[in-house]
Amino acid sequence: MHNFLPLRLKSFVVALLIPLVSAAVGASLLAQQKIVFSPQEQPIADQLRGLRKLDDNVRARVTRDLASEIRALPTTPNKLILAGHLANLSTEGDFGRETLQEVTKTLALALREQYPPGARGKPEDLFVELASLVRYEHMQAESDNPQFADALAKLEADDAARQNADFMLTDFQGKSWHLRDLKGKVVLVNFWATWCPPCRKEMPDLQALYDKYRDQGLVVLAISDEETAKVSPFISERKFTYPILLDAGRKVNDAFVVEGIPKSFVYDREGKLVAQSIDMRTRGQFEQMLAQAGLR
């Protein structure tokens, strides 16, 4: 996926915002090519398209402004779409808790005003987005919609699956890595791809952390579902030295319930899942995750 697409594969937002869609997007949404924004909405959509190009400090301010502007929009389906897309973009790094809370407030409001239909037990993506902000980013939000409760339950079940997940994959040097054999180590499992801009942005920080902590027992395992022909030259050119593993059949992605990237999971020396990210992290944010596993 490219350009304006959120990298966590949120079908409700993605299918309406741009004509490009992923294979992960539900078939029922494939016919929805793009949306026509009103004169009031178009400037917001344009700024969202350029948000990744901004310096982080500027991006934080613009994100807060966009959250306020979206809340002020009339209640239309476009308002919900814009709120969802802003939420997707706002977890790509560290733009401050105040910024993220403003974004959470905007999404919660848009979902209260109107919400996508969903089957009981199968919440729509935007409710999962809101629940993720609450569960993983520790934002404040409330909703009496059953889909929100279903989304929180889904995330709890996903975490249980990740705690029990296991795999054995081989790196480019021919070494096999078995997750359950790594007790006694702190393990950071990172899901990424060469085409993913936020993935590429966080990889130098992963390398720096690997260099800093590997003598203290840190293992970084970076998993891509791409082919060797794409991954090998990418890694060689950038000289990353932490283990790169390929999951061509996506069995490991599925075991970890990875529906979008980048995504990272930290296991402590006892093999307990102690921290995870729903998106790109900065070096400081990764340090906080590793601290929960005892690395400082």
mmCIF file of C-alpha atoms in Angstrom, residues 83-197:
data_model
loop_
_atom_site.group_PDB
_atom_site.id
_atom_site.type_symbol
_atom_site.label_atom_id
_atom_site.label_comp_id
_atom_site.label_asym_id
_atom_site.label_seq_id
_atom_site.Cartn_x
_atom_site.Cartn_y
_atom_site.Cartn_z
ATOM 1 C CA ALA A 83 -11.519 11.241 12.042
ATOM 2 C CA GLY A 84 -10.550 7.629 11.423
ATOM 3 C CA HIS A 85 -7.740 8.514 9.067
ATOM 4 C CA LEU A 86 -6.341 11.105 11.478
ATOM 5 C CA ALA A 87 -6.345 8.466 14.222
ATOM 6 C CA ASN A 88 -4.414 6.085 11.964
ATOM 7 C CA LEU A 89 -1.727 8.670 11.283
ATOM 8 C CA SER A 90 -1.460 9.970 14.836
ATOM 9 C CA THR A 91 0.141 6.858 16.309
ATOM 10 C CA GLU A 92 3.099 6.908 13.871
ATOM 11 C CA GLY A 93 5.622 8.058 16.438
ATOM 12 C CA ASP A 94 5.431 10.305 19.483
ATOM 13 C CA PHE A 95 3.521 13.545 19.010
ATOM 14 C CA GLY A 96 2.626 13.950 22.673
ATOM 15 C CA ARG A 97 -0.176 12.642 24.843
ATOM 16 C CA GLU A 98 -2.153 15.866 24.507
ATOM 17 C CA THR A 99 -2.158 15.488 20.740
ATOM 18 C CA LEU A 100 -3.213 11.854 20.855
ATOM 19 C CA GLN A 101 -5.968 12.603 23.369
ATOM 20 C CA GLU A 102 -7.374 15.277 21.051
ATOM 21 C CA VAL A 103 -7.403 12.761 18.212
ATOM 22 C CA THR A 104 -9.078 10.151 20.429
ATOM 23 C CA LYS A 105 -11.706 12.687 21.471
ATOM 24 C CA THR A 106 -12.411 13.452 17.816
ATOM 25 C CA LEU A 107 -12.833 9.808 16.817
ATOM 26 C CA ALA A 108 -15.037 9.053 19.816
ATOM 27 C CA LEU A 109 -17.268 12.039 18.974
ATOM 28 C CA ALA A 110 -17.566 11.048 15.309
ATOM 29 C CA LEU A 111 -18.505 7.494 16.308
ATOM 30 C CA ARG A 112 -21.142 8.767 18.728
ATOM 31 C CA GLU A 113 -22.684 10.967 16.034
ATOM 32 C CA GLN A 114 -22.844 8.106 13.526
ATOM 33 C CA TYR A 115 -21.266 4.726 13.419
ATOM 34 C CA PRO A 116 -20.643 2.024 10.822
ATOM 35 C CA PRO A 117 -22.890 -1.021 11.200
ATOM 36 C CA GLY A 118 -21.334 -4.181 12.543
ATOM 37 C CA ALA A 119 -22.350 -7.660 13.559
ATOM 38 C CA ARG A 120 -22.351 -8.499 17.245
ATOM 39 C CA GLY A 121 -18.908 -9.753 18.184
ATOM 40 C CA LYS A 122 -17.373 -8.381 14.972
ATOM 41 C CA PRO A 123 -16.740 -4.679 15.551
ATOM 42 C CA GLU A 124 -15.966 -2.396 12.632
ATOM 43 C CA ASP A 125 -12.409 -1.176 12.252
ATOM 44 C CA LEU A 126 -13.023 2.311 13.617
ATOM 45 C CA PHE A 127 -14.281 0.900 16.918
ATOM 46 C CA VAL A 128 -11.164 -1.277 17.041
ATOM 47 C CA GLU A 129 -9.131 1.865 16.360
ATOM 48 C CA LEU A 130 -10.774 3.648 19.285
ATOM 49 C CA ALA A 131 -10.373 0.626 21.558
ATOM 50 C CA SER A 132 -6.683 0.378 20.574
ATOM 51 C CA LEU A 133 -6.111 3.984 21.578
ATOM 52 C CA VAL A 134 -7.661 3.223 24.962
ATOM 53 C CA ARG A 135 -5.984 -0.153 25.585
ATOM 54 C CA TYR A 136 -2.503 0.431 24.151
ATOM 55 C CA GLU A 137 -2.006 4.203 24.174
ATOM 56 C CA HIS A 138 -3.892 4.674 27.475
ATOM 57 C CA MET A 139 -6.152 7.398 26.130
ATOM 58 C CA GLN A 140 -9.493 8.305 27.678
ATOM 59 C CA ALA A 141 -12.654 7.536 25.713
ATOM 60 C CA GLU A 142 -16.126 6.252 26.430
ATOM 61 C CA SER A 143 -18.794 4.665 24.273
ATOM 62 C CA ASP A 144 -22.024 2.867 25.106
ATOM 63 C CA ASN A 145 -22.104 1.287 21.653
ATOM 64 C CA PRO A 146 -21.851 -2.524 21.885
ATOM 65 C CA GLN A 147 -19.241 -2.477 19.129
ATOM 66 C CA PHE A 148 -16.827 -0.670 21.443
ATOM 67 C CA ALA A 149 -17.191 -3.392 24.077
ATOM 68 C CA ASP A 150 -16.770 -6.004 21.331
ATOM 69 C CA ALA A 151 -13.620 -4.229 20.129
ATOM 70 C CA LEU A 152 -12.102 -4.222 23.615
ATOM 71 C CA ALA A 153 -12.903 -7.926 23.933
ATOM 72 C CA LYS A 154 -11.282 -8.583 20.556
ATOM 73 C CA LEU A 155 -8.076 -6.844 21.611
ATOM 74 C CA GLU A 156 -7.963 -8.841 24.833
ATOM 75 C CA ALA A 157 -8.324 -12.065 22.837
ATOM 76 C CA ASP A 158 -5.657 -10.918 20.372
ATOM 77 C CA ASP A 159 -3.229 -10.318 23.238
ATOM 78 C CA ALA A 160 -3.905 -13.775 24.628
ATOM 79 C CA ALA A 161 -3.088 -15.236 21.205
ATOM 80 C CA ARG A 162 0.151 -13.251 21.079
ATOM 81 C CA GLN A 163 1.149 -14.454 24.510
ATOM 82 C CA ASN A 164 0.763 -18.042 23.352
ATOM 83 C CA ALA A 165 2.165 -17.527 19.843
ATOM 84 C CA ASP A 166 5.288 -19.381 18.786
ATOM 85 C CA PHE A 167 7.316 -19.717 15.613
ATOM 86 C CA MET A 168 10.522 -21.036 14.128
ATOM 87 C CA LEU A 169 11.982 -19.047 11.239
ATOM 88 C CA THR A 170 15.426 -18.806 9.653
ATOM 89 C CA ASP A 171 17.390 -15.593 9.142
ATOM 90 C CA PHE A 172 19.536 -14.643 6.139
ATOM 91 C CA GLN A 173 22.629 -16.160 7.765
ATOM 92 C CA GLY A 174 20.883 -19.530 7.995
ATOM 93 C CA LYS A 175 20.305 -19.435 11.749
ATOM 94 C CA SER A 176 16.957 -20.729 13.026
ATOM 95 C CA TRP A 177 15.098 -18.720 15.649
ATOM 96 C CA HIS A 178 12.515 -20.441 17.852
ATOM 97 C CA LEU A 179 10.654 -17.944 20.011
ATOM 98 C CA ARG A 180 9.986 -20.354 22.860
ATOM 99 C CA ASP A 181 13.687 -21.223 23.076
ATOM 100 C CA LEU A 182 14.579 -17.612 23.877
ATOM 101 C CA LYS A 183 13.579 -17.581 27.540
ATOM 102 C CA GLY A 184 16.263 -15.780 29.477
ATOM 103 C CA LYS A 185 16.426 -13.168 26.717
ATOM 104 C CA VAL A 186 14.405 -10.002 26.171
ATOM 105 C CA VAL A 187 12.804 -10.431 22.741
ATOM 106 C CA LEU A 188 11.449 -7.669 20.520
ATOM 107 C CA VAL A 189 9.418 -9.094 17.632
ATOM 108 C CA ASN A 190 8.877 -6.502 14.900
ATOM 109 C CA PHE A 191 6.605 -6.903 11.856
ATOM 110 C CA TRP A 192 7.607 -4.770 8.880
ATOM 111 C CA ALA A 193 7.922 -4.519 5.084
ATOM 112 C CA THR A 194 10.216 -2.764 2.628
ATOM 113 C CA TRP A 195 7.319 -0.762 1.119
ATOM 114 C CA CYS A 196 6.206 0.643 4.494
ATOM 115 C CA PRO A 197 7.511 4.200 5.206
#
